Amino acid sequence: MSELDMSLHMDTSDFIKGADEIQRKQLPVATAWALNDTAQEVLEHIQHRMEVVFDEPTRFTKNAFHVWRAKKSNLVAKVQERPSVGSKHYLKVQERGGRRPKTGLERMLSSSLAYDGILAAIAPAAGARRNRFGNWAPGQRNQAVSAIKGWSETGYKANATKDSAARNRSRAAYFVPQKSSKLTPGIYKRTGRGKREKVVKIANFLDSLPSYSERLGFHDGAEQVFESRFPMYFRRAFKKAMATRR
């Protein structure tokens, strides 16, 4: 089981002992309904916690978990990561702490970029354009990565011709400094020409992976939510199940 996977179930054996035949028949569906309603509250509790421990979490982050619903034939509800984010690393690292693995972008650049230093990780620099969540804006990131992938060891863009360079003099140019440069390792953006030329660092190359402390607390408070809310949901669900019995 993942550290970001929570199973919710309830032992109803004591209730069955004092129930009649009709009640025992309706018990599984009532339990499933109650588990699902409680799991939804646990999910909302986790999403609220994200708003507390993270600085403006993105919609993708807040929607990283979902409820796997219980059925009367399987009385277990789960709050777990969506399949679409199961391969992402950041929430797992925020939960357990420690060093994060390389991102797909970092693996790609470390293997394809003509860079003679150690490229363990990439982090936006002060000059990077950021979105409203404080992350490196995807538009600039993609543009910069696309540009530097064509740079050779001598610093010249392998897939650019003189004609295309002349046509695009007014556009920003992205580059990685050569080993002999006084510039620190990273990605830079150059705009303007001559006296108007401006060079801004937009990304840092790090020689080690960032390390994080435990932060998310996926399980914190979830058990209390379950214990306090399940009885109410079960009473409501059992009443509904008995009213709709056939």
PDB file of C-alpha atoms in Angstrom:
ATOM      1  CA  MET A   1       0.000   0.000   0.000  1.00  0.00           C
ATOM      2  CA  SER A   2       1.273   3.487  -0.852  1.00  0.00           C
ATOM      3  CA  GLU A   3       1.754   6.092   1.848  1.00  0.00           C
ATOM      4  CA  LEU A   4      -0.833   8.056  -0.161  1.00  0.00           C
ATOM      5  CA  ASP A   5      -3.493   5.365  -0.017  1.00  0.00           C
ATOM      6  CA  MET A   6      -6.061   5.132   2.759  1.00  0.00           C
ATOM      7  CA  SER A   7      -8.558   2.256   3.176  1.00  0.00           C
ATOM      8  CA  LEU A   8     -11.771   2.778   5.134  1.00  0.00           C
ATOM      9  CA  HIS A   9     -13.835  -0.139   6.417  1.00  0.00           C
ATOM     10  CA  MET A  10     -16.073  -0.954   9.380  1.00  0.00           C
ATOM     11  CA  ASP A  11     -16.632  -4.185  11.319  1.00  0.00           C
ATOM     12  CA  THR A  12     -20.412  -4.638  11.525  1.00  0.00           C
ATOM     13  CA  SER A  13     -20.379  -8.050  13.224  1.00  0.00           C
ATOM     14  CA  ASP A  14     -21.714  -6.675  16.525  1.00  0.00           C
ATOM     15  CA  PHE A  15     -24.610  -4.990  14.756  1.00  0.00           C
ATOM     16  CA  ILE A  16     -25.529  -8.202  12.913  1.00  0.00           C
ATOM     17  CA  LYS A  17     -25.909 -10.087  16.187  1.00  0.00           C
ATOM     18  CA  GLY A  18     -28.891  -7.996  17.215  1.00  0.00           C
ATOM     19  CA  ALA A  19     -30.420  -7.501  13.769  1.00  0.00           C
ATOM     20  CA  ASP A  20     -33.370  -9.280  12.232  1.00  0.00           C
ATOM     21  CA  GLU A  21     -33.303 -10.857   8.789  1.00  0.00           C
ATOM     22  CA  ILE A  22     -34.428  -7.717   6.933  1.00  0.00           C
ATOM     23  CA  GLN A  23     -31.879  -5.551   8.725  1.00  0.00           C
ATOM     24  CA  ARG A  24     -29.083  -8.010   7.979  1.00  0.00           C
ATOM     25  CA  LYS A  25     -30.078  -7.977   4.308  1.00  0.00           C
ATOM     26  CA  GLN A  26     -29.949  -4.164   4.117  1.00  0.00           C
ATOM     27  CA  LEU A  27     -26.799  -3.818   6.175  1.00  0.00           C
ATOM     28  CA  PRO A  28     -24.215  -4.189   3.339  1.00  0.00           C
ATOM     29  CA  VAL A  29     -25.698  -1.493   1.129  1.00  0.00           C
ATOM     30  CA  ALA A  30     -26.115   0.881   4.083  1.00  0.00           C
ATOM     31  CA  THR A  31     -22.516   0.301   5.118  1.00  0.00           C
ATOM     32  CA  ALA A  32     -21.273   0.934   1.569  1.00  0.00           C
ATOM     33  CA  TRP A  33     -23.213   4.208   1.360  1.00  0.00           C
ATOM     34  CA  ALA A  34     -21.889   5.344   4.725  1.00  0.00           C
ATOM     35  CA  LEU A  35     -18.295   4.436   3.851  1.00  0.00           C
ATOM     36  CA  ASN A  36     -18.492   6.375   0.599  1.00  0.00           C
ATOM     37  CA  ASP A  37     -19.971   9.475   2.237  1.00  0.00           C
ATOM     38  CA  THR A  38     -17.315   9.360   4.956  1.00  0.00           C
ATOM     39  CA  ALA A  39     -14.532   8.822   2.424  1.00  0.00           C
ATOM     40  CA  GLN A  40     -15.706  11.946   0.587  1.00  0.00           C
ATOM     41  CA  GLU A  41     -15.349  13.936   3.808  1.00  0.00           C
ATOM     42  CA  VAL A  42     -11.873  12.500   4.358  1.00  0.00           C
ATOM     43  CA  LEU A  43     -10.963  13.596   0.828  1.00  0.00           C
ATOM     44  CA  GLU A  44     -12.230  17.118   1.502  1.00  0.00           C
ATOM     45  CA  HIS A  45     -10.236  17.165   4.741  1.00  0.00           C
ATOM     46  CA  ILE A  46      -7.044  16.296   2.816  1.00  0.00           C
ATOM     47  CA  GLN A  47      -7.752  18.959   0.188  1.00  0.00           C
ATOM     48  CA  HIS A  48      -8.241  21.549   2.930  1.00  0.00           C
ATOM     49  CA  ARG A  49      -4.972  20.465   4.535  1.00  0.00           C
ATOM     50  CA  MET A  50      -3.216  21.068   1.207  1.00  0.00           C
ATOM     51  CA  GLU A  51      -4.411  24.669   1.312  1.00  0.00           C
ATOM     52  CA  VAL A  52      -2.830  25.003   4.769  1.00  0.00           C
ATOM     53  CA  VAL A  53       0.563  23.345   4.196  1.00  0.00           C
ATOM     54  CA  PHE A  54       1.114  24.413   0.554  1.00  0.00           C
ATOM     55  CA  ASP A  55       1.332  27.932  -0.827  1.00  0.00           C
ATOM     56  CA  GLU A  56      -1.528  28.224  -3.335  1.00  0.00           C
ATOM     57  CA  PRO A  57      -1.730  24.565  -4.440  1.00  0.00           C
ATOM     58  CA  THR A  58      -2.687  24.107  -8.073  1.00  0.00           C
ATOM     59  CA  ARG A  59      -5.960  22.533  -9.161  1.00  0.00           C
ATOM     60  CA  PHE A  60      -3.944  19.521 -10.359  1.00  0.00           C
ATOM     61  CA  THR A  61      -2.494  19.087  -6.866  1.00  0.00           C
ATOM     62  CA  LYS A  62      -5.817  19.464  -5.073  1.00  0.00           C
ATOM     63  CA  ASN A  63      -7.424  16.979  -7.441  1.00  0.00           C
ATOM     64  CA  ALA A  64      -4.601  14.449  -7.102  1.00  0.00           C
ATOM     65  CA  PHE A  65      -6.756  12.150  -4.963  1.00  0.00           C
ATOM     66  CA  HIS A  66     -10.143  10.570  -5.452  1.00  0.00           C
ATOM     67  CA  VAL A  67     -12.515   8.190  -3.689  1.00  0.00           C
ATOM     68  CA  TRP A  68     -12.533   4.556  -4.762  1.00  0.00           C
ATOM     69  CA  ARG A  69     -16.072   3.671  -3.784  1.00  0.00           C
ATOM     70  CA  ALA A  70     -17.207   0.743  -1.660  1.00  0.00           C
ATOM     71  CA  LYS A  71     -19.864  -1.675  -2.894  1.00  0.00           C
ATOM     72  CA  LYS A  72     -22.146  -3.920  -0.922  1.00  0.00           C
ATOM     73  CA  SER A  73     -20.060  -6.848  -2.173  1.00  0.00           C
ATOM     74  CA  ASN A  74     -16.803  -5.139  -1.142  1.00  0.00           C
ATOM     75  CA  LEU A  75     -17.156  -2.984   1.964  1.00  0.00           C
ATOM     76  CA  VAL A  76     -13.933  -1.011   1.581  1.00  0.00           C
ATOM     77  CA  ALA A  77     -13.715   2.604   0.434  1.00  0.00           C
ATOM     78  CA  LYS A  78     -10.368   4.179  -0.392  1.00  0.00           C
ATOM     79  CA  VAL A  79      -8.962   7.657  -0.677  1.00  0.00           C
ATOM     80  CA  GLN A  80      -6.048   7.321  -3.059  1.00  0.00           C
ATOM     81  CA  GLU A  81      -4.044   8.957  -5.813  1.00  0.00           C
ATOM     82  CA  ARG A  82      -5.633   9.180  -9.218  1.00  0.00           C
ATOM     83  CA  PRO A  83      -3.966   6.932 -11.812  1.00  0.00           C
ATOM     84  CA  SER A  84      -3.026  10.034 -13.816  1.00  0.00           C
ATOM     85  CA  VAL A  85      -0.759  11.308 -11.014  1.00  0.00           C
ATOM     86  CA  GLY A  86       0.471   7.992  -9.634  1.00  0.00           C
ATOM     87  CA  SER A  87       3.812   8.363 -11.439  1.00  0.00           C
ATOM     88  CA  LYS A  88       4.367  11.918 -10.229  1.00  0.00           C
ATOM     89  CA  HIS A  89       6.852  12.277  -7.414  1.00  0.00           C
ATOM     90  CA  TYR A  90       6.161  15.525  -5.628  1.00  0.00           C
ATOM     91  CA  LEU A  91       3.287  14.561  -3.313  1.00  0.00           C
ATOM     92  CA  LYS A  92       5.039  11.381  -2.195  1.00  0.00           C
ATOM     93  CA  VAL A  93       8.146  13.387  -1.348  1.00  0.00           C
ATOM     94  CA  GLN A  94       6.084  16.006   0.487  1.00  0.00           C
ATOM     95  CA  GLU A  95       4.542  13.181   2.527  1.00  0.00           C
ATOM     96  CA  ARG A  96       7.640  11.225   3.556  1.00  0.00           C
ATOM     97  CA  GLY A  97      10.371  13.841   3.138  1.00  0.00           C
ATOM     98  CA  GLY A  98      13.822  13.283   1.647  1.00  0.00           C
ATOM     99  CA  ARG A  99      15.275  13.822  -1.790  1.00  0.00           C
ATOM    100  CA  ARG A 100      12.979  13.777  -4.769  1.00  0.00           C
ATOM    101  CA  PRO A 101      13.820  11.803  -7.917  1.00  0.00           C
ATOM    102  CA  LYS A 102      14.649  13.512 -11.187  1.00  0.00           C
ATOM    103  CA  THR A 103      11.766  14.889 -13.197  1.00  0.00           C
ATOM    104  CA  GLY A 104      11.230  13.839 -16.797  1.00  0.00           C
ATOM    105  CA  LEU A 105      12.633  17.203 -17.952  1.00  0.00           C
ATOM    106  CA  GLU A 106      15.769  16.768 -15.845  1.00  0.00           C
ATOM    107  CA  ARG A 107      16.362  13.240 -17.115  1.00  0.00           C
ATOM    108  CA  MET A 108      15.929  14.383 -20.693  1.00  0.00           C
ATOM    109  CA  LEU A 109      18.316  17.349 -20.418  1.00  0.00           C
ATOM    110  CA  SER A 110      20.976  15.505 -18.404  1.00  0.00           C
ATOM    111  CA  SER A 111      21.174  12.894 -21.156  1.00  0.00           C
ATOM    112  CA  SER A 112      20.784  15.096 -24.246  1.00  0.00           C
ATOM    113  CA  LEU A 113      22.216  18.529 -23.407  1.00  0.00           C
ATOM    114  CA  ALA A 114      25.843  19.241 -24.320  1.00  0.00           C
ATOM    115  CA  TYR A 115      26.771  20.366 -20.828  1.00  0.00           C
ATOM    116  CA  ASP A 116      29.994  19.259 -19.124  1.00  0.00           C
ATOM    117  CA  GLY A 117      28.920  19.981 -15.549  1.00  0.00           C
ATOM    118  CA  ILE A 118      26.724  17.991 -13.169  1.00  0.00           C
ATOM    119  CA  LEU A 119      23.050  18.497 -13.945  1.00  0.00           C
ATOM    120  CA  ALA A 120      21.081  16.810 -11.178  1.00  0.00           C
ATOM    121  CA  ALA A 121      18.148  19.207 -11.009  1.00  0.00           C
ATOM    122  CA  ILE A 122      16.716  22.378 -12.545  1.00  0.00           C
ATOM    123  CA  ALA A 123      15.089  25.182 -10.571  1.00  0.00           C
ATOM    124  CA  PRO A 124      13.630  28.488 -11.831  1.00  0.00           C
ATOM    125  CA  ALA A 125      15.894  31.471 -11.162  1.00  0.00           C
ATOM    126  CA  ALA A 126      14.931  35.001 -10.150  1.00  0.00           C
ATOM    127  CA  GLY A 127      14.491  36.055 -13.782  1.00  0.00           C
ATOM    128  CA  ALA A 128      12.067  33.279 -14.680  1.00  0.00           C
ATOM    129  CA  ARG A 129       8.509  34.105 -15.616  1.00  0.00           C
ATOM    130  CA  ARG A 130       6.158  32.441 -13.142  1.00  0.00           C
ATOM    131  CA  ASN A 131       2.486  31.569 -13.140  1.00  0.00           C
ATOM    132  CA  ARG A 132       0.065  32.561 -10.399  1.00  0.00           C
ATOM    133  CA  PHE A 133       1.092  29.526  -8.349  1.00  0.00           C
ATOM    134  CA  GLY A 134       4.728  30.582  -8.271  1.00  0.00           C
ATOM    135  CA  ASN A 135       5.876  27.844 -10.652  1.00  0.00           C
ATOM    136  CA  TRP A 136       7.999  28.361 -13.751  1.00  0.00           C
ATOM    137  CA  ALA A 137       5.574  29.404 -16.503  1.00  0.00           C
ATOM    138  CA  PRO A 138       5.202  26.440 -18.906  1.00  0.00           C
ATOM    139  CA  GLY A 139       5.320  28.687 -21.971  1.00  0.00           C
ATOM    140  CA  GLN A 140       8.743  30.114 -21.168  1.00  0.00           C
ATOM    141  CA  ARG A 141      10.035  26.778 -19.852  1.00  0.00           C
ATOM    142  CA  ASN A 142       9.085  24.936 -23.030  1.00  0.00           C
ATOM    143  CA  GLN A 143      10.487  27.689 -25.229  1.00  0.00           C
ATOM    144  CA  ALA A 144      13.790  27.725 -23.348  1.00  0.00           C
ATOM    145  CA  VAL A 145      14.177  23.934 -23.291  1.00  0.00           C
ATOM    146  CA  SER A 146      13.391  23.688 -26.999  1.00  0.00           C
ATOM    147  CA  ALA A 147      16.079  26.285 -27.721  1.00  0.00           C
ATOM    148  CA  ILE A 148      18.905  24.845 -25.613  1.00  0.00           C
ATOM    149  CA  LYS A 149      18.385  21.284 -26.845  1.00  0.00           C
ATOM    150  CA  GLY A 150      19.945  22.424 -30.117  1.00  0.00           C
ATOM    151  CA  TRP A 151      23.112  23.833 -28.599  1.00  0.00           C
ATOM    152  CA  SER A 152      26.377  22.080 -29.342  1.00  0.00           C
ATOM    153  CA  GLU A 153      29.412  21.864 -27.077  1.00  0.00           C
ATOM    154  CA  THR A 154      30.818  25.059 -28.606  1.00  0.00           C
ATOM    155  CA  GLY A 155      27.703  27.000 -27.726  1.00  0.00           C
ATOM    156  CA  TYR A 156      26.331  27.399 -31.256  1.00  0.00           C
ATOM    157  CA  LYS A 157      22.788  26.338 -31.998  1.00  0.00           C
ATOM    158  CA  ALA A 158      23.070  23.352 -34.288  1.00  0.00           C
ATOM    159  CA  ASN A 159      19.655  23.645 -35.893  1.00  0.00           C
ATOM    160  CA  ALA A 160      19.678  27.371 -36.673  1.00  0.00           C
ATOM    161  CA  THR A 161      20.818  28.897 -39.961  1.00  0.00           C
ATOM    162  CA  LYS A 162      22.233  32.395 -40.497  1.00  0.00           C
ATOM    163  CA  ASP A 163      19.063  33.363 -42.361  1.00  0.00           C
ATOM    164  CA  SER A 164      16.774  32.226 -39.539  1.00  0.00           C
ATOM    165  CA  ALA A 165      18.953  33.984 -36.986  1.00  0.00           C
ATOM    166  CA  ALA A 166      18.767  37.200 -38.994  1.00  0.00           C
ATOM    167  CA  ARG A 167      14.988  36.963 -39.228  1.00  0.00           C
ATOM    168  CA  ASN A 168      14.636  36.521 -35.480  1.00  0.00           C
ATOM    169  CA  ARG A 169      17.043  39.111 -34.097  1.00  0.00           C
ATOM    170  CA  SER A 170      14.252  40.783 -32.150  1.00  0.00           C
ATOM    171  CA  ARG A 171      13.265  37.558 -30.413  1.00  0.00           C
ATOM    172  CA  ALA A 172      14.665  36.341 -27.109  1.00  0.00           C
ATOM    173  CA  ALA A 173      17.519  33.849 -27.330  1.00  0.00           C
ATOM    174  CA  TYR A 174      18.060  31.182 -24.697  1.00  0.00           C
ATOM    175  CA  PHE A 175      21.453  29.668 -24.032  1.00  0.00           C
ATOM    176  CA  VAL A 176      23.603  27.688 -21.609  1.00  0.00           C
ATOM    177  CA  PRO A 177      26.988  29.352 -20.880  1.00  0.00           C
ATOM    178  CA  GLN A 178      30.172  27.595 -21.897  1.00  0.00           C
ATOM    179  CA  LYS A 179      32.545  26.165 -19.312  1.00  0.00           C
ATOM    180  CA  SER A 180      34.900  29.148 -19.637  1.00  0.00           C
ATOM    181  CA  SER A 181      32.105  31.660 -18.963  1.00  0.00           C
ATOM    182  CA  LYS A 182      31.905  33.667 -15.767  1.00  0.00           C
ATOM    183  CA  LEU A 183      28.163  33.021 -15.691  1.00  0.00           C
ATOM    184  CA  THR A 184      26.932  30.443 -13.192  1.00  0.00           C
ATOM    185  CA  PRO A 185      25.445  27.175 -14.553  1.00  0.00           C
ATOM    186  CA  GLY A 186      21.911  27.441 -15.845  1.00  0.00           C
ATOM    187  CA  ILE A 187      19.720  28.728 -18.639  1.00  0.00           C
ATOM    188  CA  TYR A 188      19.891  32.377 -19.666  1.00  0.00           C
ATOM    189  CA  LYS A 189      17.675  34.609 -21.765  1.00  0.00           C
ATOM    190  CA  ARG A 190      19.272  37.236 -24.027  1.00  0.00           C
ATOM    191  CA  THR A 191      17.247  40.076 -25.484  1.00  0.00           C
ATOM    192  CA  GLY A 192      18.272  43.123 -27.496  1.00  0.00           C
ATOM    193  CA  ARG A 193      21.531  43.810 -29.327  1.00  0.00           C
ATOM    194  CA  GLY A 194      24.614  45.912 -28.743  1.00  0.00           C
ATOM    195  CA  LYS A 195      24.230  48.431 -25.939  1.00  0.00           C
ATOM    196  CA  ARG A 196      20.619  47.327 -25.455  1.00  0.00           C
ATOM    197  CA  GLU A 197      21.544  43.718 -24.941  1.00  0.00           C
ATOM    198  CA  LYS A 198      20.210  42.238 -21.705  1.00  0.00           C
ATOM    199  CA  VAL A 199      21.037  38.844 -20.243  1.00  0.00           C
ATOM    200  CA  VAL A 200      18.849  37.374 -17.490  1.00  0.00           C
ATOM    201  CA  LYS A 201      19.200  34.020 -15.766  1.00  0.00           C
ATOM    202  CA  ILE A 202      15.909  32.109 -15.811  1.00  0.00           C
ATOM    203  CA  ALA A 203      16.923  28.671 -14.509  1.00  0.00           C
ATOM    204  CA  ASN A 204      19.587  27.226 -12.233  1.00  0.00           C
ATOM    205  CA  PHE A 205      21.392  23.948 -12.834  1.00  0.00           C
ATOM    206  CA  LEU A 206      21.823  22.194  -9.488  1.00  0.00           C
ATOM    207  CA  ASP A 207      24.469  19.553  -8.820  1.00  0.00           C
ATOM    208  CA  SER A 208      22.282  17.695  -6.295  1.00  0.00           C
ATOM    209  CA  LEU A 209      18.583  16.927  -5.978  1.00  0.00           C
ATOM    210  CA  PRO A 210      16.501  19.095  -3.613  1.00  0.00           C
ATOM    211  CA  SER A 211      15.605  17.562  -0.250  1.00  0.00           C
ATOM    212  CA  TYR A 212      12.282  18.158   1.505  1.00  0.00           C
ATOM    213  CA  SER A 213      11.011  17.765   5.035  1.00  0.00           C
ATOM    214  CA  GLU A 214       7.776  15.911   5.811  1.00  0.00           C
ATOM    215  CA  ARG A 215       5.014  18.337   4.994  1.00  0.00           C
ATOM    216  CA  LEU A 216       1.782  16.991   3.549  1.00  0.00           C
ATOM    217  CA  GLY A 217       0.571  14.813   6.442  1.00  0.00           C
ATOM    218  CA  PHE A 218      -1.816  12.762   4.288  1.00  0.00           C
ATOM    219  CA  HIS A 219      -3.078  10.741   7.261  1.00  0.00           C
ATOM    220  CA  ASP A 220      -3.130  13.604   9.786  1.00  0.00           C
ATOM    221  CA  GLY A 221      -6.652  14.034  11.108  1.00  0.00           C
ATOM    222  CA  ALA A 222      -8.179  11.572   8.620  1.00  0.00           C
ATOM    223  CA  GLU A 223      -8.805   8.912  11.261  1.00  0.00           C
ATOM    224  CA  GLN A 224     -10.559  11.443  13.483  1.00  0.00           C
ATOM    225  CA  VAL A 225     -12.749  12.505  10.557  1.00  0.00           C
ATOM    226  CA  PHE A 226     -13.693   8.876   9.947  1.00  0.00           C
ATOM    227  CA  GLU A 227     -14.459   8.105  13.594  1.00  0.00           C
ATOM    228  CA  SER A 228     -16.526  11.239  14.108  1.00  0.00           C
ATOM    229  CA  ARG A 229     -18.500  11.212  10.852  1.00  0.00           C
ATOM    230  CA  PHE A 230     -19.097   7.533  10.017  1.00  0.00           C
ATOM    231  CA  PRO A 231     -21.704   6.888  12.772  1.00  0.00           C
ATOM    232  CA  MET A 232     -23.866   9.769  11.525  1.00  0.00           C
ATOM    233  CA  TYR A 233     -23.581   8.675   7.903  1.00  0.00           C
ATOM    234  CA  PHE A 234     -24.299   5.063   8.852  1.00  0.00           C
ATOM    235  CA  ARG A 235     -27.484   5.946  10.755  1.00  0.00           C
ATOM    236  CA  ARG A 236     -28.699   8.006   7.810  1.00  0.00           C
ATOM    237  CA  ALA A 237     -27.774   5.330   5.271  1.00  0.00           C
ATOM    238  CA  PHE A 238     -29.329   2.502   7.272  1.00  0.00           C
ATOM    239  CA  LYS A 239     -32.553   4.431   7.636  1.00  0.00           C
ATOM    240  CA  LYS A 240     -32.604   5.041   3.881  1.00  0.00           C
ATOM    241  CA  ALA A 241     -31.803   1.384   3.139  1.00  0.00           C
ATOM    242  CA  MET A 242     -34.663   0.159   5.352  1.00  0.00           C
ATOM    243  CA  ALA A 243     -37.072   2.631   3.748  1.00  0.00           C
ATOM    244  CA  THR A 244     -36.186   1.407   0.250  1.00  0.00           C
ATOM    245  CA  ARG A 245     -36.040  -2.323   1.019  1.00  0.00           C
ATOM    246  CA  ARG A 246     -37.851  -4.706  -1.301  1.00  0.00           C
TER     247      ARG A 246
END
